[in-house]
Tab-separated table of N, CA and C in Angstrom:
chain	number	residue	atom	x	y	z
X	867	UNK	N	0.787	-1.174	0.027
X	867	UNK	CA	0.001	0.009	-0.010
X	867	UNK	C	0.862	1.218	-0.001
X	868	UNK	N	0.467	2.230	-0.679
X	868	UNK	CA	1.220	3.505	-0.696
X	868	UNK	C	0.663	4.350	0.457
X	869	UNK	N	1.555	4.618	1.396
X	869	UNK	CA	1.106	5.368	2.557
X	869	UNK	C	1.195	6.883	2.249
X	870	UNK	N	0.174	7.627	2.559
X	870	UNK	CA	0.160	9.024	2.331
X	870	UNK	C	1.081	9.715	3.311
X	871	UNK	N	1.549	10.860	2.990
X	871	UNK	CA	2.364	11.626	3.903
X	871	UNK	C	1.530	12.119	5.084
X	872	UNK	N	2.041	11.953	6.248
X	872	UNK	CA	1.346	12.447	7.453
X	872	UNK	C	1.991	13.720	7.999
X	873	UNK	N	2.976	14.247	7.249
X	873	UNK	CA	3.703	15.405	7.636
X	873	UNK	C	2.711	16.593	7.765
X	874	UNK	N	2.755	17.291	8.880
X	874	UNK	CA	1.930	18.444	9.085
X	874	UNK	C	0.482	18.134	9.525
X	875	UNK	N	0.111	16.863	9.653
X	875	UNK	CA	-1.259	16.565	10.143
X	875	UNK	C	-1.314	16.520	11.652
X	876	UNK	N	-2.479	16.814	12.136
X	876	UNK	CA	-2.677	16.736	13.604
X	876	UNK	C	-2.616	15.284	14.065
X	877	UNK	N	-2.465	15.118	15.357
X	877	UNK	CA	-2.422	13.747	15.937
X	877	UNK	C	-3.663	12.966	15.591
X	878	UNK	N	-4.851	13.612	15.664
X	878	UNK	CA	-6.114	12.952	15.364
X	878	UNK	C	-6.131	12.501	13.901
X	879	UNK	N	-5.742	13.328	12.976
X	879	UNK	CA	-5.724	12.921	11.545
X	879	UNK	C	-4.712	11.810	11.289
X	880	UNK	N	-3.556	11.862	11.925
X	880	UNK	CA	-2.551	10.804	11.782
X	880	UNK	C	-3.105	9.490	12.337
X	881	UNK	N	-3.808	9.565	13.490
X	881	UNK	CA	-4.368	8.332	14.052
X	881	UNK	C	-5.414	7.716	13.186
X	882	UNK	N	-6.213	8.553	12.539
X	882	UNK	CA	-7.270	8.051	11.656
X	882	UNK	C	-6.611	7.372	10.429
X	883	UNK	N	-5.555	8.001	9.926
X	883	UNK	CA	-4.810	7.384	8.772
X	883	UNK	C	-4.199	6.065	9.199
X	884	UNK	N	-3.691	5.993	10.393
X	884	UNK	CA	-3.104	4.788	10.899
X	884	UNK	C	-4.176	3.661	11.054
X	885	UNK	N	-5.356	4.011	11.563
X	885	UNK	CA	-6.454	3.052	11.698
X	885	UNK	C	-6.830	2.530	10.330
X	886	UNK	N	-6.930	3.383	9.358
X	886	UNK	CA	-7.344	3.028	8.045
X	886	UNK	C	-6.266	2.068	7.393
X	887	UNK	N	-4.998	2.427	7.524
X	887	UNK	CA	-3.906	1.605	7.032
X	887	UNK	C	-3.921	0.238	7.652
X	888	UNK	N	-4.158	0.186	9.013
X	888	UNK	CA	-4.254	-1.023	9.737
X	888	UNK	C	-5.361	-1.937	9.197
X	889	UNK	N	-6.532	-1.326	8.942
X	889	UNK	CA	-7.663	-2.069	8.399
X	889	UNK	C	-7.328	-2.775	7.111
X	890	UNK	N	-6.686	-2.071	6.192
X	890	UNK	CA	-6.319	-2.635	4.868
X	890	UNK	C	-5.242	-3.747	5.041
X	891	UNK	N	-4.209	-3.452	5.830
X	891	UNK	CA	-3.070	-4.398	5.922
X	891	UNK	C	-3.370	-5.603	6.818
X	892	UNK	N	-4.257	-5.486	7.791
X	892	UNK	CA	-4.426	-6.540	8.764
X	892	UNK	C	-5.667	-7.430	8.511
X	893	UNK	N	-6.609	-6.977	7.693
X	893	UNK	CA	-7.782	-7.763	7.447
X	893	UNK	C	-7.721	-8.469	6.114
X	894	UNK	N	-7.660	-9.817	6.106
X	894	UNK	CA	-7.553	-10.548	4.857
X	894	UNK	C	-8.672	-10.202	3.878
X	895	UNK	N	-8.349	-9.984	2.653
X	895	UNK	CA	-9.377	-9.833	1.612
X	895	UNK	C	-9.729	-8.368	1.317
X	896	UNK	N	-9.263	-7.452	2.181
X	896	UNK	CA	-9.602	-6.045	1.949
X	896	UNK	C	-8.713	-5.469	0.876
X	897	UNK	N	-9.304	-4.911	-0.179
X	897	UNK	CA	-8.535	-4.296	-1.272
X	897	UNK	C	-8.268	-2.822	-1.017
X	898	UNK	N	-9.357	-2.108	-0.671
X	898	UNK	CA	-9.196	-0.656	-0.480
X	898	UNK	C	-10.270	-0.135	0.488
X	899	UNK	N	-9.975	0.983	1.089
X	899	UNK	CA	-10.843	1.570	2.071
X	899	UNK	C	-10.955	3.085	1.796
X	900	UNK	N	-12.172	3.638	2.007
X	900	UNK	CA	-12.320	5.080	1.866
X	900	UNK	C	-13.255	5.550	2.953
X	901	UNK	N	-12.945	6.744	3.481
X	901	UNK	CA	-13.900	7.450	4.345
X	901	UNK	C	-14.371	8.686	3.595
X	902	UNK	N	-15.695	8.806	3.530
X	902	UNK	CA	-16.320	9.881	2.737
X	902	UNK	C	-17.185	10.731	3.691
X	903	UNK	N	-17.075	12.060	3.491
X	903	UNK	CA	-17.859	12.968	4.346
X	903	UNK	C	-19.326	12.847	4.003
X	904	UNK	N	-20.144	13.424	4.844
X	904	UNK	CA	-21.604	13.388	4.639
X	904	UNK	C	-21.972	14.112	3.303
X	905	UNK	N	-21.162	14.987	2.821
X	905	UNK	CA	-21.428	15.646	1.548
X	905	UNK	C	-20.730	14.987	0.371
X	906	UNK	N	-20.204	13.752	0.559
X	906	UNK	CA	-19.642	12.958	-0.526
X	906	UNK	C	-18.223	13.209	-0.867
X	907	UNK	N	-17.488	13.954	-0.052
X	907	UNK	CA	-16.066	14.244	-0.364
X	907	UNK	C	-15.198	13.209	0.293
X	908	UNK	N	-14.158	12.785	-0.449
X	908	UNK	CA	-13.192	11.801	0.063
X	908	UNK	C	-12.391	12.448	1.167
X	909	UNK	N	-12.349	11.850	2.328
X	909	UNK	CA	-11.541	12.335	3.493
X	909	UNK	C	-10.286	11.527	3.712
X	910	UNK	N	-10.407	10.219	3.638
X	910	UNK	CA	-9.300	9.335	3.860
X	910	UNK	C	-9.405	8.188	2.853
X	911	UNK	N	-8.225	7.718	2.401
X	911	UNK	CA	-8.195	6.640	1.501
X	911	UNK	C	-6.990	5.819	1.671
X	912	UNK	N	-7.126	4.478	1.470
X	912	UNK	CA	-5.976	3.590	1.534
X	912	UNK	C	-5.088	3.701	0.295
X	913	UNK	N	-5.578	4.413	-0.689
X	913	UNK	CA	-4.883	4.526	-1.973
X	913	UNK	C	-4.935	5.971	-2.473
X	914	UNK	N	-4.455	6.949	-1.731
X	914	UNK	CA	-4.701	8.359	-2.074
X	914	UNK	C	-4.064	8.815	-3.360
X	915	UNK	N	-2.985	8.144	-3.806
X	915	UNK	CA	-2.320	8.636	-4.995
X	915	UNK	C	-2.651	7.898	-6.249
X	916	UNK	N	-3.627	7.013	-6.226
X	916	UNK	CA	-3.962	6.248	-7.443
X	916	UNK	C	-3.782	4.753	-7.115
X	917	UNK	N	-3.260	4.047	-8.019
X	917	UNK	CA	-3.055	2.569	-7.865
X	917	UNK	C	-1.904	2.335	-6.904
X	918	UNK	N	-2.146	1.536	-5.887
X	918	UNK	CA	-1.125	1.185	-4.943
X	918	UNK	C	-0.272	0.024	-5.500
X	919	UNK	N	0.816	-0.228	-4.870
X	919	UNK	CA	1.706	-1.268	-5.242
X	919	UNK	C	0.956	-2.617	-5.361
X	920	UNK	N	1.127	-3.302	-6.460
X	920	UNK	CA	0.535	-4.618	-6.607
X	920	UNK	C	-0.902	-4.557	-7.172
X	921	UNK	N	-1.410	-3.351	-7.412
X	921	UNK	CA	-2.770	-3.216	-7.941
X	921	UNK	C	-2.675	-2.989	-9.382
X	922	UNK	N	-3.759	-3.151	-10.098
X	922	UNK	CA	-3.835	-2.985	-11.517
X	922	UNK	C	-3.692	-1.540	-11.940
X	923	UNK	N	-2.618	-1.132	-12.620
X	923	UNK	CA	-2.441	0.264	-12.990
X	923	UNK	C	-3.515	0.756	-13.975
X	924	UNK	N	-4.164	-0.140	-14.719
X	924	UNK	CA	-5.231	0.243	-15.586
X	924	UNK	C	-6.376	0.854	-14.856
X	925	UNK	N	-6.514	0.613	-13.546
X	925	UNK	CA	-7.636	1.089	-12.716
X	925	UNK	C	-7.431	2.507	-12.211
X	926	UNK	N	-6.505	3.246	-12.833
X	926	UNK	CA	-6.263	4.626	-12.286
X	926	UNK	C	-7.020	5.704	-13.015
X	927	UNK	N	-8.237	5.404	-13.463
X	927	UNK	CA	-9.063	6.407	-14.070
X	927	UNK	C	-9.502	7.428	-12.995
X	928	UNK	N	-9.874	8.624	-13.487
X	928	UNK	CA	-10.411	9.552	-12.550
X	928	UNK	C	-9.332	10.346	-11.863
X	929	UNK	N	-9.695	11.325	-11.040
X	929	UNK	CA	-8.718	12.211	-10.419
X	929	UNK	C	-7.756	11.447	-9.441
X	930	UNK	N	-8.250	10.475	-8.764
X	930	UNK	CA	-7.376	9.744	-7.821
X	930	UNK	C	-7.521	8.249	-8.005
X	931	UNK	N	-7.883	7.795	-9.177
X	931	UNK	CA	-7.931	6.335	-9.457
X	931	UNK	C	-8.988	5.654	-8.637
X	932	UNK	N	-8.611	4.477	-8.106
X	932	UNK	CA	-9.527	3.586	-7.435
X	932	UNK	C	-10.158	4.259	-6.248
X	933	UNK	N	-9.423	5.149	-5.504
X	933	UNK	CA	-9.980	5.797	-4.303
X	933	UNK	C	-11.136	6.684	-4.683
X	934	UNK	N	-11.039	7.373	-5.826
X	934	UNK	CA	-12.155	8.259	-6.235
X	934	UNK	C	-13.374	7.395	-6.645
X	935	UNK	N	-13.117	6.260	-7.314
X	935	UNK	CA	-14.218	5.365	-7.713
X	935	UNK	C	-14.947	4.865	-6.436
X	936	UNK	N	-14.149	4.381	-5.471
X	936	UNK	CA	-14.741	3.834	-4.226
X	936	UNK	C	-15.481	4.938	-3.465
X	937	UNK	N	-14.980	6.132	-3.408
X	937	UNK	CA	-15.640	7.227	-2.716
X	937	UNK	C	-16.962	7.513	-3.371
X	938	UNK	N	-17.000	7.524	-4.700
X	938	UNK	CA	-18.271	7.737	-5.414
X	938	UNK	C	-19.270	6.701	-5.117
X	939	UNK	N	-18.822	5.438	-5.101
X	939	UNK	CA	-19.746	4.334	-4.907
X	939	UNK	C	-20.277	4.378	-3.418
X	940	UNK	N	-19.380	4.665	-2.480
X	940	UNK	CA	-19.815	4.680	-1.082
X	940	UNK	C	-20.792	5.807	-0.885
X	941	UNK	N	-20.509	6.960	-1.437
X	941	UNK	CA	-21.447	8.092	-1.298
X	941	UNK	C	-22.833	7.750	-1.890
X	942	UNK	N	-22.795	7.196	-3.080
X	942	UNK	CA	-24.070	6.847	-3.761
X	942	UNK	C	-24.843	5.798	-3.016
X	943	UNK	N	-24.158	4.758	-2.532
X	943	UNK	CA	-24.864	3.719	-1.788
X	943	UNK	C	-25.420	4.264	-0.476
X	944	UNK	N	-24.642	5.094	0.177
X	944	UNK	CA	-25.118	5.742	1.413
X	944	UNK	C	-26.375	6.536	1.171
X	945	UNK	N	-26.359	7.356	0.126
X	945	UNK	CA	-27.566	8.127	-0.255
X	945	UNK	C	-28.756	7.264	-0.549
X	946	UNK	N	-28.543	6.346	-1.382
X	946	UNK	CA	-29.584	5.383	-1.806
X	946	UNK	C	-30.223	4.628	-0.630
X	947	UNK	N	-29.384	4.060	0.192
X	947	UNK	CA	-29.917	3.316	1.347
X	947	UNK	C	-30.600	4.206	2.399
X	948	UNK	N	-30.087	5.394	2.544
X	948	UNK	CA	-30.739	6.351	3.459
X	948	UNK	C	-32.127	6.700	2.936
X	949	UNK	N	-32.238	6.957	1.662
X	949	UNK	CA	-33.536	7.223	1.055
X	949	UNK	C	-34.498	6.049	1.159
X	950	UNK	N	-34.017	4.883	0.941
X	950	UNK	CA	-34.844	3.701	1.070
X	950	UNK	C	-35.322	3.490	2.510
X	951	UNK	N	-34.416	3.740	3.477
X	951	UNK	CA	-34.796	3.591	4.881
X	951	UNK	C	-35.858	4.578	5.268
X	952	UNK	N	-35.779	5.815	4.717
X	952	UNK	CA	-36.787	6.787	5.036
X	952	UNK	C	-38.138	6.424	4.459
X	953	UNK	N	-38.133	5.921	3.194
X	953	UNK	CA	-39.387	5.509	2.577
X	953	UNK	C	-40.027	4.314	3.322
X	954	UNK	N	-39.172	3.462	3.863
X	954	UNK	CA	-39.699	2.280	4.569
X	954	UNK	C	-39.833	2.498	6.071
X	955	UNK	N	-39.555	3.729	6.513
X	955	UNK	CA	-39.611	4.075	7.918
X	955	UNK	C	-38.808	3.102	8.768
X	956	UNK	N	-37.608	2.838	8.232
X	956	UNK	CA	-36.696	1.776	8.881
X	956	UNK	C	-35.695	2.355	9.843
X	957	UNK	N	-35.687	3.695	10.029
X	957	UNK	CA	-34.670	4.252	10.913
X	957	UNK	C	-33.357	4.454	10.179
X	958	UNK	N	-32.322	4.749	10.934
X	958	UNK	CA	-31.027	5.026	10.399
X	958	UNK	C	-30.369	3.729	9.797
X	959	UNK	N	-29.647	3.903	8.680
X	959	UNK	CA	-28.945	2.800	8.067
X	959	UNK	C	-27.632	2.639	8.801
X	960	UNK	N	-27.380	1.394	9.230
X	960	UNK	CA	-26.113	1.153	9.923
X	960	UNK	C	-25.073	0.591	9.043
X	961	UNK	N	-25.460	-0.352	8.147
X	961	UNK	CA	-24.464	-0.986	7.311
X	961	UNK	C	-25.166	-1.432	6.000
X	962	UNK	N	-24.434	-1.371	4.876
X	962	UNK	CA	-24.878	-1.838	3.578
X	962	UNK	C	-23.809	-2.751	3.066
X	963	UNK	N	-24.223	-3.827	2.409
X	963	UNK	CA	-23.257	-4.797	1.850
X	963	UNK	C	-23.731	-5.203	0.489
X	964	UNK	N	-22.873	-5.134	-0.499
X	964	UNK	CA	-23.188	-5.592	-1.824
X	964	UNK	C	-22.208	-6.673	-2.187
X	965	UNK	N	-22.726	-7.891	-2.385
X	965	UNK	CA	-21.863	-9.040	-2.773
X	965	UNK	C	-21.985	-9.195	-4.268
X	966	UNK	N	-20.838	-9.232	-4.898
X	966	UNK	CA	-20.782	-9.325	-6.368
X	966	UNK	C	-19.993	-10.602	-6.719
X	967	UNK	N	-19.997	-10.977	-7.929
X	967	UNK	CA	-19.269	-12.154	-8.397
X	967	UNK	C	-17.792	-12.028	-8.146
X	968	UNK	N	-17.216	-10.831	-8.321
X	968	UNK	CA	-15.784	-10.629	-8.187
X	968	UNK	C	-15.393	-9.748	-7.044
X	969	UNK	N	-16.235	-9.632	-6.044
X	969	UNK	CA	-15.862	-8.799	-4.869
X	969	UNK	C	-17.033	-8.376	-4.098
X	970	UNK	N	-16.813	-7.632	-3.046
X	970	UNK	CA	-17.868	-7.078	-2.185
X	970	UNK	C	-17.538	-5.650	-1.838
X	971	UNK	N	-18.610	-4.889	-1.626
X	971	UNK	CA	-18.494	-3.506	-1.128
X	971	UNK	C	-19.328	-3.426	0.118
X	972	UNK	N	-18.719	-2.879	1.197
X	972	UNK	CA	-19.346	-2.690	2.455
X	972	UNK	C	-19.372	-1.197	2.764
X	973	UNK	N	-20.465	-0.681	3.287
X	973	UNK	CA	-20.556	0.713	3.684
X	973	UNK	C	-21.131	0.752	5.113
X	974	UNK	N	-20.461	1.483	5.975
X	974	UNK	CA	-20.922	1.609	7.337
X	974	UNK	C	-20.947	3.064	7.733
X	975	UNK	N	-22.020	3.460	8.428
X	975	UNK	CA	-22.189	4.840	8.916
X	975	UNK	C	-21.220	5.137	10.055
X	976	UNK	N	-20.732	6.376	9.998
X	976	UNK	CA	-19.962	6.894	11.126
X	976	UNK	C	-20.816	7.914	11.786
X	977	UNK	N	-20.696	8.120	13.032
X	977	UNK	CA	-21.614	8.945	13.862
X	977	UNK	C	-21.884	10.344	13.305
X	978	UNK	N	-20.971	10.967	12.640
X	978	UNK	CA	-21.132	12.322	12.141
X	978	UNK	C	-21.793	12.428	10.780
X	979	UNK	N	-22.210	11.344	10.224
X	979	UNK	CA	-22.797	11.306	8.886
X	979	UNK	C	-21.801	10.912	7.812
X	980	UNK	N	-20.558	10.826	8.192
X	980	UNK	CA	-19.568	10.283	7.255
X	980	UNK	C	-19.789	8.799	7.083
X	981	UNK	N	-19.156	8.247	6.050
X	981	UNK	CA	-19.311	6.824	5.739
X	981	UNK	C	-17.929	6.167	5.600
X	982	UNK	N	-17.821	4.943	6.044
X	982	UNK	CA	-16.632	4.099	5.821
X	982	UNK	C	-17.029	3.064	4.782
X	983	UNK	N	-16.203	3.001	3.703
X	983	UNK	CA	-16.443	2.073	2.641
X	983	UNK	C	-15.282	1.154	2.455
X	984	UNK	N	-15.546	-0.133	2.213
X	984	UNK	CA	-14.502	-1.100	2.024
X	984	UNK	C	-14.804	-1.924	0.717
X	985	UNK	N	-13.824	-2.085	-0.102
X	985	UNK	CA	-13.891	-2.977	-1.250
X	985	UNK	C	-13.084	-4.189	-0.944
X	986	UNK	N	-13.643	-5.339	-1.007
X	986	UNK	CA	-12.991	-6.597	-0.575
X	986	UNK	C	-13.092	-7.638	-1.697
X	987	UNK	N	-12.231	-8.681	-1.578
X	987	UNK	CA	-12.268	-9.807	-2.479
X	987	UNK	C	-13.487	-10.659	-2.306
X	988	UNK	N	-13.832	-11.453	-3.312
X	988	UNK	CA	-15.076	-12.269	-3.201
X	988	UNK	C	-14.911	-13.345	-2.152
X	989	UNK	N	-13.699	-13.742	-1.801
X	989	UNK	CA	-13.520	-14.816	-0.833
X	989	UNK	C	-13.283	-14.311	0.584
X	990	UNK	N	-13.443	-12.997	0.826
X	990	UNK	CA	-13.220	-12.473	2.165
X	990	UNK	C	-14.251	-13.074	3.134
X	991	UNK	N	-13.888	-13.069	4.394
X	991	UNK	CA	-14.821	-13.437	5.440
X	991	UNK	C	-15.604	-12.200	5.779
X	992	UNK	N	-16.869	-12.137	5.327
X	992	UNK	CA	-17.652	-10.891	5.471
X	992	UNK	C	-17.889	-10.509	6.927
X	993	UNK	N	-17.959	-11.486	7.807
X	993	UNK	CA	-18.151	-11.143	9.202
X	993	UNK	C	-16.880	-10.523	9.840
X	994	UNK	N	-15.699	-10.930	9.419
X	994	UNK	CA	-14.453	-10.399	9.848
X	994	UNK	C	-14.288	-8.948	9.328
X	995	UNK	N	-14.627	-8.712	8.057
X	995	UNK	CA	-14.613	-7.387	7.502
X	995	UNK	C	-15.534	-6.473	8.281
X	996	UNK	N	-16.767	-6.902	8.461
X	996	UNK	CA	-17.754	-6.050	9.180
X	996	UNK	C	-17.347	-5.781	10.588
X	997	UNK	N	-16.746	-6.793	11.272
X	997	UNK	CA	-16.272	-6.596	12.632
X	997	UNK	C	-15.198	-5.541	12.680
X	998	UNK	N	-14.218	-5.605	11.774
X	998	UNK	CA	-13.135	-4.614	11.780
X	998	UNK	C	-13.596	-3.232	11.359
X	999	UNK	N	-14.588	-3.174	10.499
X	999	UNK	CA	-15.207	-1.859	10.175
X	999	UNK	C	-15.853	-1.290	11.344
X	1000	UNK	N	-16.600	-2.076	12.111
X	1000	UNK	CA	-17.219	-1.598	13.322
X	1000	UNK	C	-16.189	-1.095	14.355
X	1001	UNK	N	-15.062	-1.784	14.436
X	1001	UNK	CA	-13.975	-1.350	15.342
X	1001	UNK	C	-13.501	0.029	14.878
X	1002	UNK	N	-13.283	0.208	13.541
X	1002	UNK	CA	-12.800	1.467	13.038
X	1002	UNK	C	-13.803	2.571	13.336
X	1003	UNK	N	-15.063	2.328	13.060
X	1003	UNK	CA	-16.117	3.295	13.314
X	1003	UNK	C	-16.171	3.700	14.815
X	1004	UNK	N	-16.029	2.703	15.685
X	1004	UNK	CA	-16.029	2.973	17.124
X	1004	UNK	C	-14.862	3.806	17.562
X	1005	UNK	N	-13.689	3.577	16.947
X	1005	UNK	CA	-12.494	4.293	17.329
X	1005	UNK	C	-12.420	5.677	16.694
X	1006	UNK	N	-12.998	5.769	15.426
X	1006	UNK	CA	-12.809	7.006	14.740
X	1006	UNK	C	-13.968	8.014	14.796
X	1007	UNK	N	-15.117	7.505	15.141
X	1007	UNK	CA	-16.316	8.327	15.168
X	1007	UNK	C	-16.208	9.559	15.998
X	1008	UNK	N	-15.637	9.486	17.216
X	1008	UNK	CA	-15.566	10.632	18.091
X	1008	UNK	C	-14.400	11.560	17.688
X	1009	UNK	N	-13.491	11.079	16.897
X	1009	UNK	CA	-12.322	11.838	16.526
X	1009	UNK	C	-12.621	12.758	15.268
X	1010	UNK	N	-13.567	12.289	14.472
X	1010	UNK	CA	-13.881	12.976	13.175
X	1010	UNK	C	-14.673	14.179	13.407
X	1011	UNK	N	-14.065	15.181	13.997
X	1011	UNK	CA	-14.690	16.518	14.278
X	1011	UNK	C	-14.673	17.312	13.005
X	1012	UNK	N	-15.424	18.401	12.933
X	1012	UNK	CA	-15.431	19.262	11.747
X	1012	UNK	C	-13.988	19.780	11.404
X	1013	UNK	N	-13.267	20.017	12.391
X	1013	UNK	CA	-11.858	20.531	12.167
X	1013	UNK	C	-10.989	19.459	11.531
X	1014	UNK	N	-11.098	18.207	12.056
X	1014	UNK	CA	-10.334	17.122	11.474
X	1014	UNK	C	-10.825	16.776	10.040
X	1015	UNK	N	-12.109	16.804	9.846
X	1015	UNK	CA	-12.692	16.592	8.509
X	1015	UNK	C	-12.120	17.595	7.533
X	1016	UNK	N	-12.078	18.869	7.934
X	1016	UNK	CA	-11.552	19.897	7.033
X	1016	UNK	C	-10.070	19.666	6.772
X	1017	UNK	N	-9.299	19.300	7.767
X	1017	UNK	CA	-7.879	18.983	7.644
X	1017	UNK	C	-7.669	17.810	6.643
X	1018	UNK	N	-8.475	16.759	6.829
X	1018	UNK	CA	-8.316	15.563	5.981
X	1018	UNK	C	-8.689	15.890	4.545
X	1019	UNK	N	-9.717	16.677	4.373
X	1019	UNK	CA	-10.150	17.066	2.991
X	1019	UNK	C	-9.107	17.863	2.324
X	1020	UNK	N	-8.421	18.770	3.061
X	1020	UNK	CA	-7.338	19.577	2.476
X	1020	UNK	C	-6.138	18.691	2.133
X	1021	UNK	N	-5.859	17.751	2.982
X	1021	UNK	CA	-4.688	16.882	2.723
X	1021	UNK	C	-4.921	15.958	1.498
X	1022	UNK	N	-6.178	15.517	1.270
X	1022	UNK	CA	-6.538	14.734	0.101
X	1022	UNK	C	-6.386	15.520	-1.145
X	1023	UNK	N	-6.701	16.883	-1.076
X	1023	UNK	CA	-6.581	17.736	-2.249
X	1023	UNK	C	-5.152	17.948	-2.663
X	1024	UNK	N	-4.247	17.903	-1.662
X	1024	UNK	CA	-2.790	18.064	-1.930
X	1024	UNK	C	-2.162	16.817	-2.423
X	1025	UNK	N	-2.810	15.610	-2.281
X	1025	UNK	CA	-2.183	14.361	-2.756
X	1025	UNK	C	-2.071	14.360	-4.231
X	1026	UNK	N	-0.887	14.011	-4.719
X	1026	UNK	CA	-0.689	14.036	-6.221
X	1026	UNK	C	-1.540	12.961	-6.964
């Protein structure tokens, strides 16, 4: 994985980046991870500069490659499921999972309206991925203040 520079970031922002890196590196089957703000902007990514080492370089379309694609998908799924929950009077959406032939996408709500998204391999243990996502949300939710969100957003804009 290509680690983003943490130079100049606050302790909270560095800790969030560390938690995200740990999720990708320690959970079998996880390809990439993105944290998206409630307004759909990419805040954190496991692949901020495009294709990470060992990934398909042909997947680097868009402004930031795979991370931009995942952020778009996470934001769209979050919006779609929130709308569906409102129509069905189902309350707040906690988690969304899409299982595909060649992979899975998981989306989990963070307390401030931000979303955690994970793209995983088709053979991943879905319960292990969901468990580690819940750990991330529990650890990161209280740290993701408006100030930290702004700092993360600015750092993503500076990423080449």
